Each structure stands twice: as C-alpha cells, then as structure tokens.
mmCIF file of C-alpha atoms (C1' of nucleotides) in Angstrom:
data_model
loop_
_atom_site.group_PDB
_atom_site.id
_atom_site.type_symbol
_atom_site.label_atom_id
_atom_site.label_comp_id
_atom_site.label_asym_id
_atom_site.label_seq_id
_atom_site.Cartn_x
_atom_site.Cartn_y
_atom_site.Cartn_z
ATOM 1 C CA MET A 1 -0.070 0.714 -0.002
ATOM 2 C CA SER A 2 1.306 3.499 -1.187
ATOM 3 C CA THR A 3 1.531 6.228 1.381
ATOM 4 C CA ALA A 4 -0.418 8.592 -0.136
ATOM 5 C CA THR A 5 -3.708 5.882 0.485
ATOM 6 C CA HIS A 6 -2.158 4.952 4.392
ATOM 7 C CA ASN A 7 -2.691 8.811 4.449
ATOM 8 C CA ALA A 8 -6.240 8.649 3.001
ATOM 9 C CA GLU A 9 -7.419 5.677 5.080
ATOM 10 C CA ALA A 10 -5.716 7.016 8.026
ATOM 11 C CA LEU A 11 -7.983 10.363 7.204
ATOM 12 C CA ALA A 12 -10.820 9.201 6.463
ATOM 13 C CA GLN A 13 -10.820 7.480 9.686
ATOM 14 C CA LYS A 14 -10.588 10.303 11.534
ATOM 15 C CA LEU A 15 -13.099 12.392 10.036
ATOM 16 C CA ALA A 16 -15.370 9.048 10.235
ATOM 17 C CA ASP A 17 -14.651 9.183 13.849
ATOM 18 C CA SER A 18 -16.057 12.826 14.508
ATOM 19 C CA GLY A 19 -19.061 11.960 12.002
ATOM 20 C CA LEU A 20 -16.825 13.852 8.763
ATOM 21 C CA ARG A 21 -17.097 12.413 5.730
ATOM 22 C CA SER A 22 -13.950 12.303 4.004
ATOM 23 C CA THR A 23 -13.616 13.999 0.139
ATOM 24 C CA PRO A 24 -11.406 14.640 -2.375
ATOM 25 C CA GLN A 25 -10.539 18.129 -1.693
ATOM 26 C CA ARG A 26 -9.323 17.821 2.091
ATOM 27 C CA GLU A 27 -7.628 14.378 1.027
ATOM 28 C CA VAL A 28 -4.885 16.785 -0.815
ATOM 29 C CA VAL A 29 -5.043 19.275 1.069
ATOM 30 C CA TYR A 30 -4.371 16.787 3.882
ATOM 31 C CA GLU A 31 -1.693 15.060 1.210
ATOM 32 C CA VAL A 32 -0.329 18.759 1.106
ATOM 33 C CA LEU A 33 1.380 19.352 4.448
ATOM 34 C CA LEU A 34 2.081 15.930 5.081
ATOM 35 C CA LYS A 35 4.620 16.445 1.700
ATOM 36 C CA LYS A 36 6.182 19.493 2.721
ATOM 37 C CA ARG A 37 6.662 20.289 6.108
ATOM 38 C CA ASP A 38 7.551 24.030 5.201
ATOM 39 C CA HIS A 39 4.692 25.411 8.231
ATOM 40 C CA PRO A 40 2.971 27.026 5.146
ATOM 41 C CA THR A 41 0.061 29.580 4.975
ATOM 42 C CA ALA A 42 -3.501 28.481 3.680
ATOM 43 C CA ASP A 43 -2.173 30.643 0.297
ATOM 44 C CA GLU A 44 0.611 28.708 -0.219
ATOM 45 C CA VAL A 45 -1.793 25.353 0.156
ATOM 46 C CA PHE A 46 -4.057 26.884 -1.974
ATOM 47 C CA ALA A 47 -1.390 27.176 -4.452
ATOM 48 C CA ARG A 48 0.429 23.189 -3.885
ATOM 49 C CA VAL A 49 -3.217 22.088 -4.356
ATOM 50 C CA LYS A 50 -4.634 23.165 -7.421
ATOM 51 C CA SER A 51 -1.486 21.700 -9.518
ATOM 52 C CA GLY A 52 -3.956 17.962 -8.328
ATOM 53 C CA LEU A 53 -6.993 19.517 -7.723
ATOM 54 C CA PRO A 54 -7.515 23.034 -10.520
ATOM 55 C CA THR A 55 -10.732 23.916 -9.084
ATOM 56 C CA ILE A 56 -10.617 23.439 -5.935
ATOM 57 C CA SER A 57 -11.352 27.047 -4.001
ATOM 58 C CA LEU A 58 -9.332 28.967 -1.762
ATOM 59 C CA ALA A 59 -12.590 28.918 0.847
ATOM 60 C CA THR A 60 -12.624 25.442 0.124
ATOM 61 C CA VAL A 61 -8.726 24.838 1.604
ATOM 62 C CA TYR A 62 -9.389 27.173 4.484
ATOM 63 C CA ASN A 63 -12.045 24.430 5.402
ATOM 64 C CA CYS A 64 -10.516 21.736 4.942
ATOM 65 C CA LEU A 65 -7.849 22.718 6.934
ATOM 66 C CA GLU A 66 -9.797 23.951 9.689
ATOM 67 C CA THR A 67 -11.562 21.063 9.525
ATOM 68 C CA LEU A 68 -8.760 19.085 9.975
ATOM 69 C CA VAL A 69 -7.432 20.625 13.095
ATOM 70 C CA GLN A 70 -10.204 19.916 14.670
ATOM 71 C CA CYS A 71 -10.051 16.293 14.317
ATOM 72 C CA ASP A 72 -6.916 16.739 15.952
ATOM 73 C CA LEU A 73 -4.624 15.671 12.507
ATOM 74 C CA VAL A 74 -3.223 19.133 11.878
ATOM 75 C CA ARG A 75 -1.249 22.989 14.062
ATOM 76 C CA ALA A 76 -2.759 25.962 13.871
ATOM 77 C CA VAL A 77 0.398 27.537 14.470
ATOM 78 C CA ASN A 78 0.020 31.330 15.537
ATOM 79 C CA PHE A 79 2.891 34.197 16.242
ATOM 80 C CA GLU A 80 4.371 37.417 15.006
ATOM 81 C CA ARG A 81 0.578 38.372 13.339
ATOM 82 C CA GLY A 82 0.324 38.337 10.268
ATOM 83 C CA PRO A 83 -1.676 34.300 8.513
ATOM 84 C CA THR A 84 -1.976 31.367 10.815
ATOM 85 C CA ARG A 85 0.425 29.076 9.101
ATOM 86 C CA TYR A 86 -0.014 25.100 9.338
ATOM 87 C CA CYS A 87 1.975 22.333 10.877
ATOM 88 C CA PRO A 88 1.370 18.046 10.312
ATOM 89 C CA ASN A 89 4.068 17.232 12.862
ATOM 90 C CA LEU A 90 1.362 15.857 16.251
ATOM 91 C CA ARG A 91 4.351 14.736 18.714
ATOM 92 C CA PRO A 92 5.006 17.242 20.875
ATOM 93 C CA HIS A 93 7.224 20.197 19.868
ATOM 94 C CA ALA A 94 8.123 23.605 20.194
ATOM 95 C CA HIS A 95 8.426 26.332 17.403
ATOM 96 C CA PHE A 96 12.193 27.581 16.392
ATOM 97 C CA HIS A 97 10.721 31.227 14.360
ATOM 98 C CA ASP A 98 14.378 31.660 12.457
ATOM 99 C CA GLU A 99 14.241 36.061 12.351
ATOM 100 C CA GLN A 100 16.583 35.984 9.225
ATOM 101 C CA THR A 101 14.716 33.257 7.165
ATOM 102 C CA GLY A 102 12.056 33.442 8.806
ATOM 103 C CA LYS A 103 11.591 29.744 8.484
ATOM 104 C CA THR A 104 10.106 27.725 11.386
ATOM 105 C CA HIS A 105 11.654 24.877 12.190
ATOM 106 C CA ASP A 106 10.273 22.009 14.781
ATOM 107 C CA ILE A 107 12.155 21.122 17.904
ATOM 108 C CA ASP A 108 11.073 18.135 20.135
ATOM 109 C CA LEU A 109 10.626 18.109 23.480
ATOM 110 C CA PRO A 110 11.325 15.819 25.731
ATOM 111 C CA SER A 111 8.013 14.862 27.952
ATOM 112 C CA GLU A 112 9.570 15.368 30.951
ATOM 113 C CA LEU A 113 10.067 19.292 29.992
ATOM 114 C CA LEU A 114 6.738 19.652 29.779
ATOM 115 C CA GLU A 115 5.502 18.446 32.598
ATOM 116 C CA LYS A 116 8.584 20.140 34.594
ATOM 117 C CA VAL A 117 7.232 23.878 32.247
ATOM 118 C CA SER A 118 3.759 22.572 33.464
ATOM 119 C CA SER A 119 4.498 22.389 37.200
ATOM 120 C CA VAL A 120 5.464 26.327 37.376
ATOM 121 C CA LEU A 121 1.405 26.938 37.200
ATOM 122 C CA PRO A 122 -0.150 27.581 40.227
ATOM 123 C CA ALA A 123 -2.743 26.004 42.143
ATOM 124 C CA GLY A 124 -5.658 26.718 40.004
ATOM 125 C CA TYR A 125 -4.972 26.547 37.162
ATOM 126 C CA ASP A 126 -5.411 23.579 34.458
ATOM 127 C CA ALA A 127 -3.242 23.906 31.415
ATOM 128 C CA LYS A 128 -4.356 21.265 28.588
ATOM 129 C CA SER A 129 -1.225 22.564 26.207
ATOM 130 C CA VAL A 130 0.948 23.982 26.273
ATOM 131 C CA GLU A 131 2.856 26.586 23.313
ATOM 132 C CA ILE A 132 6.456 27.081 23.423
ATOM 133 C CA ILE A 133 8.034 29.381 20.726
ATOM 134 C CA PHE A 134 11.576 30.531 20.458
ATOM 135 C CA ARG A 135 13.287 33.185 18.961
ATOM 136 C CA GLY A 136 16.414 33.563 17.165
ATOM 137 C CA LYS A 137 18.888 32.411 14.747
ATOM 138 C CA ALA A 138 19.745 28.616 12.906
ATOM 139 C CA THR A 139 23.663 29.136 12.166
ATOM 140 C CA LYS A 140 22.876 25.270 10.843
ATOM 141 C CA ALA A 141 20.160 23.832 8.948
ATOM 142 C CA ALA A 142 18.227 21.577 10.419
ATOM 143 C CA HIS A 143 15.455 18.755 9.131
ATOM 144 C CA MET B 1 6.145 62.482 42.663
ATOM 145 C CA SER B 2 3.350 61.022 41.735
ATOM 146 C CA THR B 3 3.465 56.846 40.338
ATOM 147 C CA ALA B 4 2.219 58.572 36.924
ATOM 148 C CA THR B 5 5.298 61.493 37.136
ATOM 149 C CA HIS B 6 7.523 58.501 37.941
ATOM 150 C CA ASN B 7 6.382 56.834 34.666
ATOM 151 C CA ALA B 8 6.336 59.500 32.038
ATOM 152 C CA GLU B 9 10.005 59.909 33.072
ATOM 153 C CA ALA B 10 10.597 56.611 32.665
ATOM 154 C CA LEU B 11 9.011 56.776 29.670
ATOM 155 C CA ALA B 12 10.763 59.538 28.708
ATOM 156 C CA GLN B 13 14.374 58.396 28.772
ATOM 157 C CA LYS B 14 13.774 55.660 26.963
ATOM 158 C CA LEU B 15 12.309 57.173 24.586
ATOM 159 C CA ALA B 16 15.663 59.964 23.962
ATOM 160 C CA ASP B 17 17.474 56.504 24.375
ATOM 161 C CA SER B 18 16.471 55.839 21.403
ATOM 162 C CA GLY B 19 16.824 59.332 20.251
ATOM 163 C CA LEU B 20 12.177 59.887 20.278
ATOM 164 C CA ARG B 21 10.573 62.053 21.063
ATOM 165 C CA SER B 22 7.859 62.027 24.165
ATOM 166 C CA THR B 23 4.492 63.183 23.496
ATOM 167 C CA PRO B 24 1.416 63.092 25.391
ATOM 168 C CA GLN B 25 -0.354 60.445 23.416
ATOM 169 C CA ARG B 26 2.622 58.168 23.537
ATOM 170 C CA GLU B 27 2.123 58.885 26.945
ATOM 171 C CA VAL B 28 -0.985 58.548 28.024
ATOM 172 C CA VAL B 29 -0.614 54.894 26.333
ATOM 173 C CA TYR B 30 1.863 54.171 28.205
ATOM 174 C CA GLU B 31 -0.294 55.322 31.034
ATOM 175 C CA VAL B 32 -3.232 52.987 29.638
ATOM 176 C CA LEU B 33 -1.385 49.461 29.993
ATOM 177 C CA LEU B 34 0.219 49.790 33.014
ATOM 178 C CA LYS B 35 -2.713 50.711 34.665
ATOM 179 C CA LYS B 36 -5.294 47.969 33.621
ATOM 180 C CA ARG B 37 -3.051 45.591 33.440
ATOM 181 C CA ASP B 38 -5.478 43.211 31.342
ATOM 182 C CA HIS B 39 -3.055 42.233 27.506
ATOM 183 C CA PRO B 40 -6.125 45.185 25.214
ATOM 184 C CA THR B 41 -6.125 45.158 22.166
ATOM 185 C CA ALA B 42 -5.623 48.283 20.334
ATOM 186 C CA ASP B 43 -9.047 49.127 19.695
ATOM 187 C CA GLU B 44 -9.263 48.352 23.147
ATOM 188 C CA VAL B 45 -6.546 51.207 24.460
ATOM 189 C CA PHE B 46 -7.607 52.956 21.457
ATOM 190 C CA ALA B 47 -10.962 53.476 23.421
ATOM 191 C CA ARG B 48 -9.236 53.551 27.026
ATOM 192 C CA VAL B 49 -6.766 56.086 26.300
ATOM 193 C CA LYS B 50 -9.492 58.688 24.198
ATOM 194 C CA SER B 51 -11.473 59.648 27.964
ATOM 195 C CA GLY B 52 -8.197 61.087 28.529
ATOM 196 C CA LEU B 53 -7.446 62.582 25.215
ATOM 197 C CA PRO B 54 -10.952 62.547 23.098
ATOM 198 C CA THR B 55 -9.254 63.932 20.296
ATOM 199 C CA ILE B 56 -6.052 61.504 19.152
ATOM 200 C CA SER B 57 -6.819 58.628 16.266
ATOM 201 C CA LEU B 58 -6.538 54.668 16.130
ATOM 202 C CA ALA B 59 -3.477 55.383 13.586
ATOM 203 C CA THR B 60 -1.506 56.956 16.158
ATOM 204 C CA VAL B 61 -2.911 54.691 19.481
ATOM 205 C CA TYR B 62 -0.891 51.760 16.563
ATOM 206 C CA ASN B 63 2.086 53.775 16.218
ATOM 207 C CA CYS B 64 2.244 54.412 19.796
ATOM 208 C CA LEU B 65 2.736 51.085 20.476
ATOM 209 C CA GLU B 66 5.090 50.598 18.572
ATOM 210 C CA THR B 67 7.061 52.453 19.188
ATOM 211 C CA LEU B 68 6.516 51.542 22.502
ATOM 212 C CA VAL B 69 7.363 47.610 21.260
ATOM 213 C CA GLN B 70 10.246 48.829 20.129
ATOM 214 C CA CYS B 71 11.607 51.132 23.522
ATOM 215 C CA ASP B 72 11.113 47.913 24.907
ATOM 216 C CA LEU B 73 9.267 48.524 27.761
ATOM 217 C CA VAL B 74 5.759 46.849 26.195
ATOM 218 C CA ARG B 75 4.953 43.399 24.378
ATOM 219 C CA ALA B 76 3.466 42.815 21.741
ATOM 220 C CA VAL B 77 1.299 39.472 21.886
ATOM 221 C CA ASN B 78 -0.192 36.898 19.414
ATOM 222 C CA PHE B 79 -2.158 33.968 19.936
ATOM 223 C CA GLU B 80 -4.742 32.428 19.028
ATOM 224 C CA ARG B 81 -5.267 34.364 15.083
ATOM 225 C CA GLY B 82 -6.823 37.704 16.006
ATOM 226 C CA PRO B 83 -5.873 41.019 17.471
ATOM 227 C CA THR B 84 -2.598 41.860 18.415
ATOM 228 C CA ARG B 85 -2.526 42.782 22.368
ATOM 229 C CA TYR B 86 -0.193 44.550 24.931
ATOM 230 C CA CYS B 87 1.191 43.414 27.787
ATOM 231 C CA PRO B 88 3.240 46.002 30.387
ATOM 232 C CA ASN B 89 4.986 43.700 31.904
ATOM 233 C CA LEU B 90 9.147 43.056 31.054
ATOM 234 C CA ARG B 91 9.644 40.397 33.736
ATOM 235 C CA PRO B 92 9.714 37.175 32.224
ATOM 236 C CA HIS B 93 6.805 35.108 32.345
ATOM 237 C CA ALA B 94 4.485 32.938 30.918
ATOM 238 C CA HIS B 95 0.942 33.043 29.162
ATOM 239 C CA PHE B 96 -1.952 31.467 30.528
ATOM 240 C CA HIS B 97 -5.064 31.218 28.176
ATOM 241 C CA ASP B 98 -7.911 30.920 29.763
ATOM 242 C CA GLU B 99 -10.847 29.437 26.929
ATOM 243 C CA GLN B 100 -13.310 29.662 28.918
ATOM 244 C CA THR B 101 -12.701 33.205 29.333
ATOM 245 C CA GLY B 102 -10.762 33.987 26.751
ATOM 246 C CA LYS B 103 -8.529 36.210 28.679
ATOM 247 C CA THR B 104 -4.555 36.470 29.570
ATOM 248 C CA HIS B 105 -3.361 35.864 32.495
ATOM 249 C CA ASP B 106 0.866 36.437 32.815
ATOM 250 C CA ILE B 107 3.014 33.505 34.998
ATOM 251 C CA ASP B 108 5.885 34.062 36.629
ATOM 252 C CA LEU B 109 8.482 32.033 35.337
ATOM 253 C CA PRO B 110 11.824 31.307 36.864
ATOM 254 C CA SER B 111 15.458 31.339 35.262
ATOM 255 C CA GLU B 112 16.156 28.801 35.966
ATOM 256 C CA LEU B 113 13.305 26.994 33.776
ATOM 257 C CA LEU B 114 14.012 29.401 31.384
ATOM 258 C CA GLU B 115 18.181 27.972 31.193
ATOM 259 C CA LYS B 116 16.617 24.073 31.201
ATOM 260 C CA VAL B 117 13.446 24.945 28.021
ATOM 261 C CA SER B 118 16.610 26.995 26.187
ATOM 262 C CA SER B 119 18.763 23.765 26.973
ATOM 263 C CA VAL B 120 16.352 21.669 24.384
ATOM 264 C CA LEU B 121 17.750 23.137 21.353
ATOM 265 C CA PRO B 122 20.315 21.147 18.986
ATOM 266 C CA ALA B 123 23.418 22.918 18.770
ATOM 267 C CA GLY B 124 23.378 26.150 15.725
ATOM 268 C CA TYR B 125 20.458 27.448 17.168
ATOM 269 C CA ASP B 126 20.349 30.969 18.881
ATOM 270 C CA ALA B 127 17.528 31.354 20.173
ATOM 271 C CA LYS B 128 17.143 35.421 21.247
ATOM 272 C CA SER B 129 13.997 35.058 23.150
ATOM 273 C CA VAL B 130 11.681 32.525 24.155
ATOM 274 C CA GLU B 131 7.864 32.181 24.257
ATOM 275 C CA ILE B 132 5.339 29.723 26.735
ATOM 276 C CA ILE B 133 1.747 29.601 26.313
ATOM 277 C CA PHE B 134 -0.126 28.271 28.180
ATOM 278 C CA ARG B 135 -3.922 27.114 27.342
ATOM 279 C CA GLY B 136 -6.452 25.297 29.327
ATOM 280 C CA LYS B 137 -9.447 27.160 32.486
ATOM 281 C CA ALA B 138 -8.379 28.700 35.435
ATOM 282 C CA THR B 139 -10.310 27.341 38.381
ATOM 283 C CA LYS B 140 -9.498 30.127 40.651
ATOM 284 C CA ALA B 141 -8.417 34.206 39.539
ATOM 285 C CA ALA B 142 -5.676 34.852 39.899
ATOM 286 C CA HIS B 143 -3.959 38.490 41.150
ATOM 287 C "C1'" DT C 1 -34.991 7.887 -6.724
ATOM 288 C "C1'" DT C 2 -36.286 10.976 -3.915
ATOM 289 C "C1'" DG C 3 -35.492 13.464 0.487
ATOM 290 C "C1'" DC C 4 -31.402 15.283 3.235
ATOM 291 C "C1'" DA C 5 -27.560 16.180 5.449
ATOM 292 C "C1'" DC C 6 -23.015 17.236 4.550
ATOM 293 C "C1'" DC C 7 -19.269 20.014 1.189
ATOM 294 C "C1'" DT C 8 -18.108 23.061 -2.183
ATOM 295 C "C1'" DT C 9 -18.047 27.249 -4.741
ATOM 296 C "C1'" DA C 10 -17.660 31.746 -6.198
ATOM 297 C "C1'" DG C 11 -17.332 36.413 -4.268
ATOM 298 C "C1'" DA C 12 -18.766 39.927 -1.005
ATOM 299 C "C1'" DA C 13 -18.176 41.582 3.527
ATOM 300 C "C1'" DC C 14 -15.725 42.288 7.502
ATOM 301 C "C1'" DC C 15 -12.398 43.463 10.283
ATOM 302 C "C1'" DA C 16 -7.583 44.075 12.112
ATOM 303 C "C1'" DT C 17 -3.608 47.154 10.693
ATOM 304 C "C1'" DT C 18 -0.978 50.073 6.891
ATOM 305 C "C1'" DC C 19 -0.162 53.620 3.824
ATOM 306 C "C1'" DC C 20 -0.626 57.698 2.574
ATOM 307 C "C1'" DA C 21 -0.442 62.799 2.077
ATOM 308 C "C1'" DA C 22 -1.623 67.050 4.885
ATOM 309 C "C1'" DT C 23 -1.618 69.304 9.448
ATOM 310 C "C1'" DT C 24 0.496 70.150 13.258
ATOM 311 C "C1'" DT C 25 3.954 70.186 16.706
ATOM 312 C "C1'" DG C 26 9.196 70.568 18.656
ATOM 313 C "C1'" DT C 27 13.554 71.894 18.165
ATOM 314 C "C1'" DT C 28 17.906 74.106 16.866
ATOM 315 C "C1'" DG C 29 20.333 77.707 15.340
ATOM 316 C "C1'" DA C 30 20.247 82.641 13.259
ATOM 317 C "C1'" DT D 1 12.162 85.625 18.289
ATOM 318 C "C1'" DC D 2 12.101 83.971 13.838
ATOM 319 C "C1'" DA D 3 12.381 80.357 10.576
ATOM 320 C "C1'" DA D 4 13.194 76.028 8.972
ATOM 321 C "C1'" DC D 5 13.793 71.305 9.391
ATOM 322 C "C1'" DA D 6 12.488 67.007 12.085
ATOM 323 C "C1'" DA D 7 9.454 64.441 14.078
ATOM 324 C "C1'" DA D 8 4.367 63.155 15.677
ATOM 325 C "C1'" DT D 9 -0.043 63.073 14.619
ATOM 326 C "C1'" DT D 10 -4.981 62.477 11.685
ATOM 327 C "C1'" DG D 11 -8.069 60.748 8.705
ATOM 328 C "C1'" DG D 12 -9.298 58.373 5.169
ATOM 329 C "C1'" DA D 13 -8.888 54.895 1.909
ATOM 330 C "C1'" DA D 14 -5.576 50.949 0.922
ATOM 331 C "C1'" DT D 15 -4.674 46.507 2.150
ATOM 332 C "C1'" DG D 16 -4.687 40.891 3.561
ATOM 333 C "C1'" DG D 17 -5.990 37.576 5.952
ATOM 334 C "C1'" DT D 18 -10.038 35.109 6.851
ATOM 335 C "C1'" DT D 19 -15.144 34.027 7.417
ATOM 336 C "C1'" DC D 20 -19.892 34.966 6.254
ATOM 337 C "C1'" DT D 21 -23.438 33.856 2.625
ATOM 338 C "C1'" DA D 22 -25.779 32.393 -0.738
ATOM 339 C "C1'" DA D 23 -26.413 28.310 -4.524
ATOM 340 C "C1'" DG D 24 -25.372 24.719 -5.846
ATOM 341 C "C1'" DG D 25 -23.276 19.559 -6.104
ATOM 342 C "C1'" DT D 26 -22.948 14.425 -3.762
ATOM 343 C "C1'" DG D 27 -23.891 10.386 -1.891
ATOM 344 C "C1'" DC D 28 -25.873 8.009 1.778
ATOM 345 C "C1'" DA D 29 -30.363 5.866 3.816
ATOM 346 C "C1'" DA D 30 -34.811 5.118 3.451
#
DNA sequence: TTGCACCTTAGAACCATTCCAATTTGTTGA
DNA sequence: TCAACAAATTGGAATGGTTCTAAGGTGCAA
C-alpha cells in the first residue's frame, strides 16, 4: 500500500470518528501538508493543492484546514501577527522561528520537560496544552 | 512624585535613548497599559485613551504601541489569530490563556526554568527569546 | 429515487492593520 | 524671536487574511 493511500485511510478514519466525510479536497489538502512540512500558510496550501485539484477554491482550503485541525490531524500555529500556518507534526514539539530567514523549525520536546514547564503553574490553573516558541537565528540548517 | 509622573519620566528617558520624543499621546497610551494589565488590543487601548485624550486617532494608538514595543517598554503578544495584544510586564513570564473566559493571565517564570527550556535546543540554534503559552481553564482567579 | 445533510464554490463582507498625504508640533540655530 | 526643518499626529483610503453567504453539487438512507 502506498503512503498516500495509507494516509488517506487514516484521514478517512479520523474524519469518520467525528461524523465527517472524506472528500478529495480534504485528502489533497492533508497530503500537501504531509508532503512538505514547512509550515505553509493557507495561501501556500491553496497554491500547492491546485496542481492536483485545479478547481478547488480558497474557501475550501480554509474549510479543510479547519476540519483537519478539529480532527486533531493538524496544528494551527500563530506567532507574529500574520497568516496562520499549518503543521502536521503531532508529536509534542516547540517551534523555532528563525528571524533571518523567516523559516520555522520543529524542535522535539522530551515529555519530562513538558511536565517541568507545567509545574510552574500555580494551583487553580489547569493547562490542556503548552506551546513553546523560540525566536533567534539558526546558524546551521536542521532537518 | 506621583506614579504617573514617575512613569512618564521613565518613558521619556527610554524614548530619548532611542532618539525619540515624549508626547502626550505616547504618555497616555503607556499609562493606560500600566493601569489595567489585562492585555488589551489596540482598539481597547484606543477606547481607554480617548477619555483622557479625546482627539487621538486610532492610527496614533498603533504608532505609539509600535514605538513602545521598539523601546522595550511593552511586549506585543500574538496567539490565537486575532488582534495583537499588549503587555507592559517586562519580567520573564508565560501566558495562560483561559479558554472559557478568553482572559490571559501572566505566569512568572523562574529563570532556572528558562535555562532548562532553552537547553533542549540542538546545536546550531541560537534563541534570543522564548515564549511559553498555556491553554486551559483557570479554576480560580489570580492576581 | 427522493429527501436530506454534508460539502464545495465564488464572491462579498469583515476586521485588524498599514499606508498615505496633509497638518501640527517641537527643536535648533541664525 | 523666528525661520526652517524634523518628528509626530491625523483621518481616510487601501490592504491582506479570513469568514460569511447563498447557491449548487454529492452521496448516503429510507
């Protein structure tokens, strides 16, 4: 079975879990995110998706991205006012924002660190998620 | 010397350091941020500032906020697509975003933790700043 | 095979922000 | 003191990302 087929089935499954349908648009949008993990904006996804599905509309791309976020297949990332970016990496990770290049890199986080971070919360604060963003420059490229 | 006067002088000093002038607009915008530290948007700042300076324009509020950020007197905060929020708290701190109320709380961070967090960065990544955002619900109000 | 809920689509509308050109204000040095 | 120049403010227009709306398509379920 090809990777694409496998992803499509995993997607169909997750969508079904939420009572939603799998559609060509949703499949292609998801494939595009998995294929090039450079935190694209909705516009960039739109451009990439069009080569496989020329009649798709921008509104649909927004809809699909929103759906994927709801189904926990994709994370929406916002830092620095500007377009939302999308990330199919579901492992716990931080983002490193390179101020020179504007590129965003994923940084894996040991679960031990996440616990440590959450432990600074005073009583009465119940965090469902933690997001960590680094800003600076990357002197060498990473994966 | 009143607090307001003291703040105004600190502001004038910081502005002068960058070769900028202190103006009534900049003073009032800064006062407004210091007075109610609830991470207001530019629009909210605009509304609050108008009571003291009825002829100020929204464009000026944006300009002043940008200036204050440049002078390191204020932090601009962006999470959740939506308007930028402004925060006069300069101590290292994280933000806790209460998903029920939409309110944002400051969480002080021990410098020891910041070091720990930064230590997860692989070689080649040089972080100038770290931002930490919690999301969840606050079962009791804090400060 | 008809009905109905879900999806997609194009374009209009929206909202936060930035840009622009025209004043106003402040500062400097003649 | 004043002229001249720079810095700052203003209102409105323009922009860019996103959401809304209304209309048309698609596919499962009785």
